[in-house]
Amino acid sequence: MQDKENTTHFGFKQIPTDQKVDAVAQVFHSVAAKYDIMNDLMSGGIHRLWKRHTISQSGVRAGQKVLDIAGGTGDLTAKFSRLVGQSGQVILADINDSMLKVGRDKLANLGVVGNVQYVQANAEELPFPDNTFDCITIAFGLRNVTDKSKALASMQRVLKPGGRLLVLEFSKPETECLSTIYDHYSFRLLPFMGKVIANDAESYRYLAESIRMHPDQETLKGMMEEVGFERVTYQNMTGGIVALHKGFKF
């Protein structure tokens, strides 16, 4: 029997804590090539509206420095690059080298060059000095982190005083009816689409399970406050299927 103190969840399974990073990495190595296509199919394109709203809440302007954690294929980075201009900088950080390569190629094809840097990094141990960034975002990545509190504390450390963190993540539906419909979609249709489009039902089954294991809106708000973020708020979108948490460092 495994010692619960040395295990963590990987979807609905319990695995040794020191194996989770590699397990999650394997999922994203598998899905990287089809990641953007699947995002559009899974959300009906609505993920673009969620990300657009996140950008609108960032307060980012020319000359600032932005960290896009778990930035994957670069949707947020591309928009931040235009906002900060050539006098600013955006760092797209991801723990997975396959996702970074897809993101780098995609942004190069879009002509996003010059003010973007790519860094392979673990959110729990960000390799940046204290008080570096004006804004930090993590979109659909926090639920895959092994120690979420440690990651949030790492983000708080590298954020400048006056800066803000934006966490865009799947969350808990606001009604039982929506939750039932969402469960049916997540555990039946999502793995099926993963099999047909990406030839990988298991990775998309894990992604559905990881959403259910993620802290709910109020719990995540409390976790952010515990590591020092202030004026923490969240906004539900699409009935709570997704929530945007915002916190400041003062």
Tab-separated table of C-alpha atoms in Angstrom:
chain	number	residue	atom	x	y	z
A	1	MET	CA	0.000	0.000	0.000
A	2	GLN	CA	1.332	3.454	-0.950
A	3	ASP	CA	2.025	6.051	1.728
A	4	LYS	CA	-0.533	8.814	1.134
A	5	GLU	CA	1.948	11.450	2.313
A	6	ASN	CA	4.211	10.493	-0.600
A	7	THR	CA	1.517	10.238	-3.245
A	8	THR	CA	-0.523	12.724	-5.235
A	9	HIS	CA	-3.378	12.560	-7.694
A	10	PHE	CA	-2.901	12.038	-11.400
A	11	GLY	CA	-6.452	12.411	-12.557
A	12	PHE	CA	-8.410	10.042	-10.330
A	13	LYS	CA	-5.381	7.810	-9.699
A	14	GLN	CA	-2.874	8.081	-6.859
A	15	ILE	CA	0.768	7.934	-7.943
A	16	PRO	CA	4.101	8.619	-6.191
A	17	THR	CA	4.574	12.396	-5.918
A	18	ASP	CA	7.966	12.284	-7.610
A	19	GLN	CA	6.408	10.660	-10.702
A	20	LYS	CA	3.730	13.261	-11.426
A	21	VAL	CA	5.894	15.710	-13.376
A	22	ASP	CA	6.931	12.954	-15.791
A	23	ALA	CA	3.372	11.608	-16.032
A	24	VAL	CA	1.954	15.028	-16.897
A	25	ALA	CA	4.848	15.616	-19.298
A	26	GLN	CA	3.950	12.454	-21.183
A	27	VAL	CA	0.362	13.654	-21.580
A	28	PHE	CA	1.454	16.932	-23.135
A	29	HIS	CA	4.158	15.335	-25.288
A	30	SER	CA	1.329	13.252	-26.691
A	31	VAL	CA	-1.178	16.060	-27.281
A	32	ALA	CA	1.149	18.920	-28.295
A	33	ALA	CA	0.810	18.552	-32.066
A	34	LYS	CA	-3.013	18.586	-31.952
A	35	TYR	CA	-3.383	20.889	-28.942
A	36	ASP	CA	-4.792	23.950	-30.732
A	37	ILE	CA	-7.179	21.925	-32.894
A	38	MET	CA	-8.501	20.059	-29.854
A	39	ASN	CA	-8.926	23.283	-27.866
A	40	ASP	CA	-11.155	24.700	-30.579
A	41	LEU	CA	-13.164	21.489	-30.861
A	42	MET	CA	-13.496	20.872	-27.122
A	43	SER	CA	-14.679	24.392	-26.323
A	44	GLY	CA	-16.439	25.252	-29.552
A	45	GLY	CA	-13.928	28.091	-29.858
A	46	ILE	CA	-15.068	29.666	-26.587
A	47	HIS	CA	-11.544	29.307	-25.108
A	48	ARG	CA	-10.582	32.267	-27.292
A	49	LEU	CA	-13.170	34.440	-25.521
A	50	TRP	CA	-11.965	33.260	-22.088
A	51	LYS	CA	-8.391	34.172	-23.024
A	52	ARG	CA	-9.439	37.500	-24.526
A	53	HIS	CA	-11.161	38.402	-21.260
A	54	THR	CA	-8.039	37.408	-19.331
A	55	ILE	CA	-5.970	39.778	-21.470
A	56	SER	CA	-8.496	42.559	-20.830
A	57	GLN	CA	-8.073	42.083	-17.071
A	58	SER	CA	-4.257	42.085	-17.171
A	59	GLY	CA	-3.675	45.843	-17.243
A	60	VAL	CA	-0.564	45.179	-19.352
A	61	ARG	CA	0.860	48.131	-21.240
A	62	ALA	CA	3.892	49.103	-23.295
A	63	GLY	CA	7.286	48.536	-21.737
A	64	GLN	CA	6.163	46.010	-19.134
A	65	LYS	CA	7.460	42.510	-18.454
A	66	VAL	CA	5.013	39.589	-18.529
A	67	LEU	CA	5.408	35.933	-17.576
A	68	ASP	CA	3.031	33.491	-19.289
A	69	ILE	CA	3.373	30.251	-17.267
A	70	ALA	CA	2.275	26.985	-18.872
A	71	GLY	CA	2.023	29.173	-21.947
A	72	GLY	CA	1.894	26.160	-24.231
A	73	THR	CA	1.236	27.123	-27.826
A	74	GLY	CA	1.389	30.843	-27.112
A	75	ASP	CA	-2.153	32.210	-27.416
A	76	LEU	CA	-1.705	34.671	-24.534
A	77	THR	CA	1.946	35.360	-25.327
A	78	ALA	CA	1.083	36.499	-28.852
A	79	LYS	CA	-1.358	39.077	-27.537
A	80	PHE	CA	0.929	40.224	-24.719
A	81	SER	CA	3.767	40.666	-27.215
A	82	ARG	CA	1.740	43.277	-29.067
A	83	LEU	CA	0.701	45.028	-25.845
A	84	VAL	CA	4.190	45.402	-24.343
A	85	GLY	CA	5.809	46.408	-27.640
A	86	GLN	CA	9.511	46.322	-28.389
A	87	SER	CA	10.330	48.126	-25.140
A	88	GLY	CA	8.734	45.312	-23.137
A	89	GLN	CA	9.272	41.586	-22.813
A	90	VAL	CA	7.136	38.452	-22.608
A	91	ILE	CA	8.490	35.155	-21.327
A	92	LEU	CA	6.596	32.061	-22.393
A	93	ALA	CA	7.417	29.421	-19.784
A	94	ASP	CA	6.350	25.806	-19.916
A	95	ILE	CA	7.631	22.677	-18.214
A	96	ASN	CA	7.102	20.682	-21.406
A	97	ASP	CA	9.614	21.037	-24.230
A	98	SER	CA	7.177	19.651	-26.825
A	99	MET	CA	4.676	22.396	-26.034
A	100	LEU	CA	7.427	25.036	-26.117
A	101	LYS	CA	8.540	23.891	-29.571
A	102	VAL	CA	4.988	24.027	-30.908
A	103	GLY	CA	4.527	27.478	-29.349
A	104	ARG	CA	7.821	28.797	-30.726
A	105	ASP	CA	7.021	27.594	-34.258
A	106	LYS	CA	3.474	28.953	-34.105
A	107	LEU	CA	4.528	32.407	-32.905
A	108	ALA	CA	7.348	32.579	-35.465
A	109	ASN	CA	4.800	31.856	-38.200
A	110	LEU	CA	2.662	34.693	-36.808
A	111	GLY	CA	5.642	37.058	-36.956
A	112	VAL	CA	5.925	37.319	-33.159
A	113	VAL	CA	9.653	37.837	-32.644
A	114	GLY	CA	12.037	40.148	-30.824
A	115	ASN	CA	10.326	40.647	-27.473
A	116	VAL	CA	9.449	37.036	-26.613
A	117	GLN	CA	11.730	34.622	-24.770
A	118	TYR	CA	11.083	30.894	-24.261
A	119	VAL	CA	12.019	29.213	-20.986
A	120	GLN	CA	11.484	25.618	-19.904
A	121	ALA	CA	10.576	25.926	-16.235
A	122	ASN	CA	8.681	24.276	-13.399
A	123	ALA	CA	6.059	26.626	-11.931
A	124	GLU	CA	6.994	25.455	-8.432
A	125	GLU	CA	10.561	26.730	-8.811
A	126	LEU	CA	10.523	29.648	-11.225
A	127	PRO	CA	14.106	30.498	-12.300
A	128	PHE	CA	13.721	34.274	-12.067
A	129	PRO	CA	14.802	36.904	-9.524
A	130	ASP	CA	12.381	38.359	-6.978
A	131	ASN	CA	10.163	41.236	-8.139
A	132	THR	CA	10.719	40.719	-11.873
A	133	PHE	CA	7.315	40.779	-13.591
A	134	ASP	CA	4.499	43.301	-13.878
A	135	CYS	CA	1.973	40.587	-14.700
A	136	ILE	CA	1.912	36.786	-14.504
A	137	THR	CA	-0.659	34.549	-16.165
A	138	ILE	CA	-1.246	30.823	-15.995
A	139	ALA	CA	-4.027	29.578	-18.248
A	140	PHE	CA	-5.269	25.993	-17.934
A	141	GLY	CA	-1.998	24.926	-16.334
A	142	LEU	CA	-2.335	25.193	-12.564
A	143	ARG	CA	-4.407	22.022	-12.263
A	144	ASN	CA	-1.470	20.017	-13.649
A	145	VAL	CA	1.001	21.332	-11.068
A	146	THR	CA	1.941	18.883	-8.305
A	147	ASP	CA	2.207	21.396	-5.433
A	148	LYS	CA	-0.127	24.247	-6.298
A	149	SER	CA	0.581	26.271	-3.146
A	150	LYS	CA	4.309	26.107	-3.800
A	151	ALA	CA	3.747	27.259	-7.372
A	152	LEU	CA	1.535	30.164	-6.266
A	153	ALA	CA	4.184	31.215	-3.738
A	154	SER	CA	6.820	31.083	-6.476
A	155	MET	CA	4.668	33.329	-8.652
A	156	GLN	CA	4.146	35.757	-5.786
A	157	ARG	CA	7.914	35.936	-5.236
A	158	VAL	CA	8.795	36.881	-8.831
A	159	LEU	CA	5.932	39.370	-9.213
A	160	LYS	CA	6.742	43.056	-8.729
A	161	PRO	CA	4.985	45.008	-5.972
A	162	GLY	CA	1.844	46.366	-7.613
A	163	GLY	CA	1.796	43.506	-10.085
A	164	ARG	CA	-1.037	41.064	-10.637
A	165	LEU	CA	-1.505	37.334	-11.127
A	166	LEU	CA	-4.252	35.967	-13.364
A	167	VAL	CA	-5.197	32.290	-13.066
A	168	LEU	CA	-7.520	31.085	-15.821
A	169	GLU	CA	-8.636	27.546	-15.090
A	170	PHE	CA	-11.483	25.096	-15.362
A	171	SER	CA	-13.524	25.157	-12.179
A	172	LYS	CA	-16.821	24.012	-10.669
A	173	PRO	CA	-20.128	24.569	-12.517
A	174	GLU	CA	-22.582	26.772	-10.638
A	175	THR	CA	-25.607	24.453	-10.940
A	176	GLU	CA	-26.200	20.722	-10.548
A	177	CYS	CA	-27.896	20.557	-13.935
A	178	LEU	CA	-24.892	22.099	-15.702
A	179	SER	CA	-22.546	19.874	-13.712
A	180	THR	CA	-24.401	16.746	-14.882
A	181	ILE	CA	-24.287	17.824	-18.519
A	182	TYR	CA	-20.615	18.746	-18.169
A	183	ASP	CA	-19.761	15.361	-16.648
A	184	HIS	CA	-21.411	13.567	-19.550
A	185	TYR	CA	-19.475	15.679	-22.032
A	186	SER	CA	-16.146	15.349	-20.190
A	187	PHE	CA	-16.124	11.612	-19.585
A	188	ARG	CA	-17.834	10.415	-22.750
A	189	LEU	CA	-17.374	12.865	-25.612
A	190	LEU	CA	-13.974	14.295	-24.670
A	191	PRO	CA	-12.044	10.971	-24.695
A	192	PHE	CA	-13.874	10.026	-27.907
A	193	MET	CA	-12.732	13.247	-29.611
A	194	GLY	CA	-9.238	12.659	-28.288
A	195	LYS	CA	-9.208	9.206	-29.857
A	196	VAL	CA	-10.557	10.357	-33.221
A	197	ILE	CA	-8.566	13.591	-33.604
A	198	ALA	CA	-5.375	12.994	-31.615
A	199	ASN	CA	-5.374	9.169	-31.493
A	200	ASP	CA	-5.115	9.453	-27.690
A	201	ALA	CA	-8.227	8.857	-25.605
A	202	GLU	CA	-6.290	8.301	-22.372
A	203	SER	CA	-4.628	11.728	-22.286
A	204	TYR	CA	-7.977	13.442	-22.701
A	205	ARG	CA	-9.515	11.217	-20.046
A	206	TYR	CA	-6.748	12.409	-17.705
A	207	LEU	CA	-7.446	16.037	-18.613
A	208	ALA	CA	-11.131	15.576	-17.744
A	209	GLU	CA	-10.237	13.921	-14.433
A	210	SER	CA	-7.677	16.621	-13.584
A	211	ILE	CA	-10.392	19.251	-13.866
A	212	ARG	CA	-12.504	17.438	-11.269
A	213	MET	CA	-9.530	17.215	-8.881
A	214	HIS	CA	-8.731	20.931	-9.117
A	215	PRO	CA	-9.713	23.151	-6.150
A	216	ASP	CA	-13.042	24.953	-6.470
A	217	GLN	CA	-13.303	28.718	-6.789
A	218	GLU	CA	-13.334	29.591	-3.078
A	219	THR	CA	-10.591	27.104	-2.212
A	220	LEU	CA	-8.252	28.501	-4.874
A	221	LYS	CA	-9.020	32.041	-3.704
A	222	GLY	CA	-7.971	31.024	-0.188
A	223	MET	CA	-4.785	29.372	-1.471
A	224	MET	CA	-3.788	32.582	-3.237
A	225	GLU	CA	-4.414	34.620	-0.102
A	226	GLU	CA	-2.390	32.204	2.030
A	227	VAL	CA	0.773	32.818	-0.014
A	228	GLY	CA	0.428	36.590	0.172
A	229	PHE	CA	-1.790	37.732	-2.671
A	230	GLU	CA	-4.175	40.555	-1.795
A	231	ARG	CA	-7.499	41.771	-3.184
A	232	VAL	CA	-8.108	38.291	-4.574
A	233	THR	CA	-11.273	37.958	-6.616
A	234	TYR	CA	-12.649	35.529	-9.160
A	235	GLN	CA	-15.119	35.704	-11.995
A	236	ASN	CA	-17.055	32.694	-13.252
A	237	MET	CA	-17.443	32.249	-16.981
A	238	THR	CA	-19.706	29.865	-18.890
A	239	GLY	CA	-21.602	28.996	-15.731
A	240	GLY	CA	-18.505	28.314	-13.640
A	241	ILE	CA	-17.017	25.789	-16.056
A	242	VAL	CA	-14.112	28.245	-16.140
A	243	ALA	CA	-13.081	30.840	-13.571
A	244	LEU	CA	-10.606	33.701	-13.747
A	245	HIS	CA	-8.875	34.415	-10.419
A	246	LYS	CA	-7.034	37.704	-9.965
A	247	GLY	CA	-4.701	38.687	-7.152
A	248	PHE	CA	-2.254	41.495	-6.480
A	249	LYS	CA	1.099	41.800	-4.743
A	250	PHE	CA	1.604	44.931	-2.641
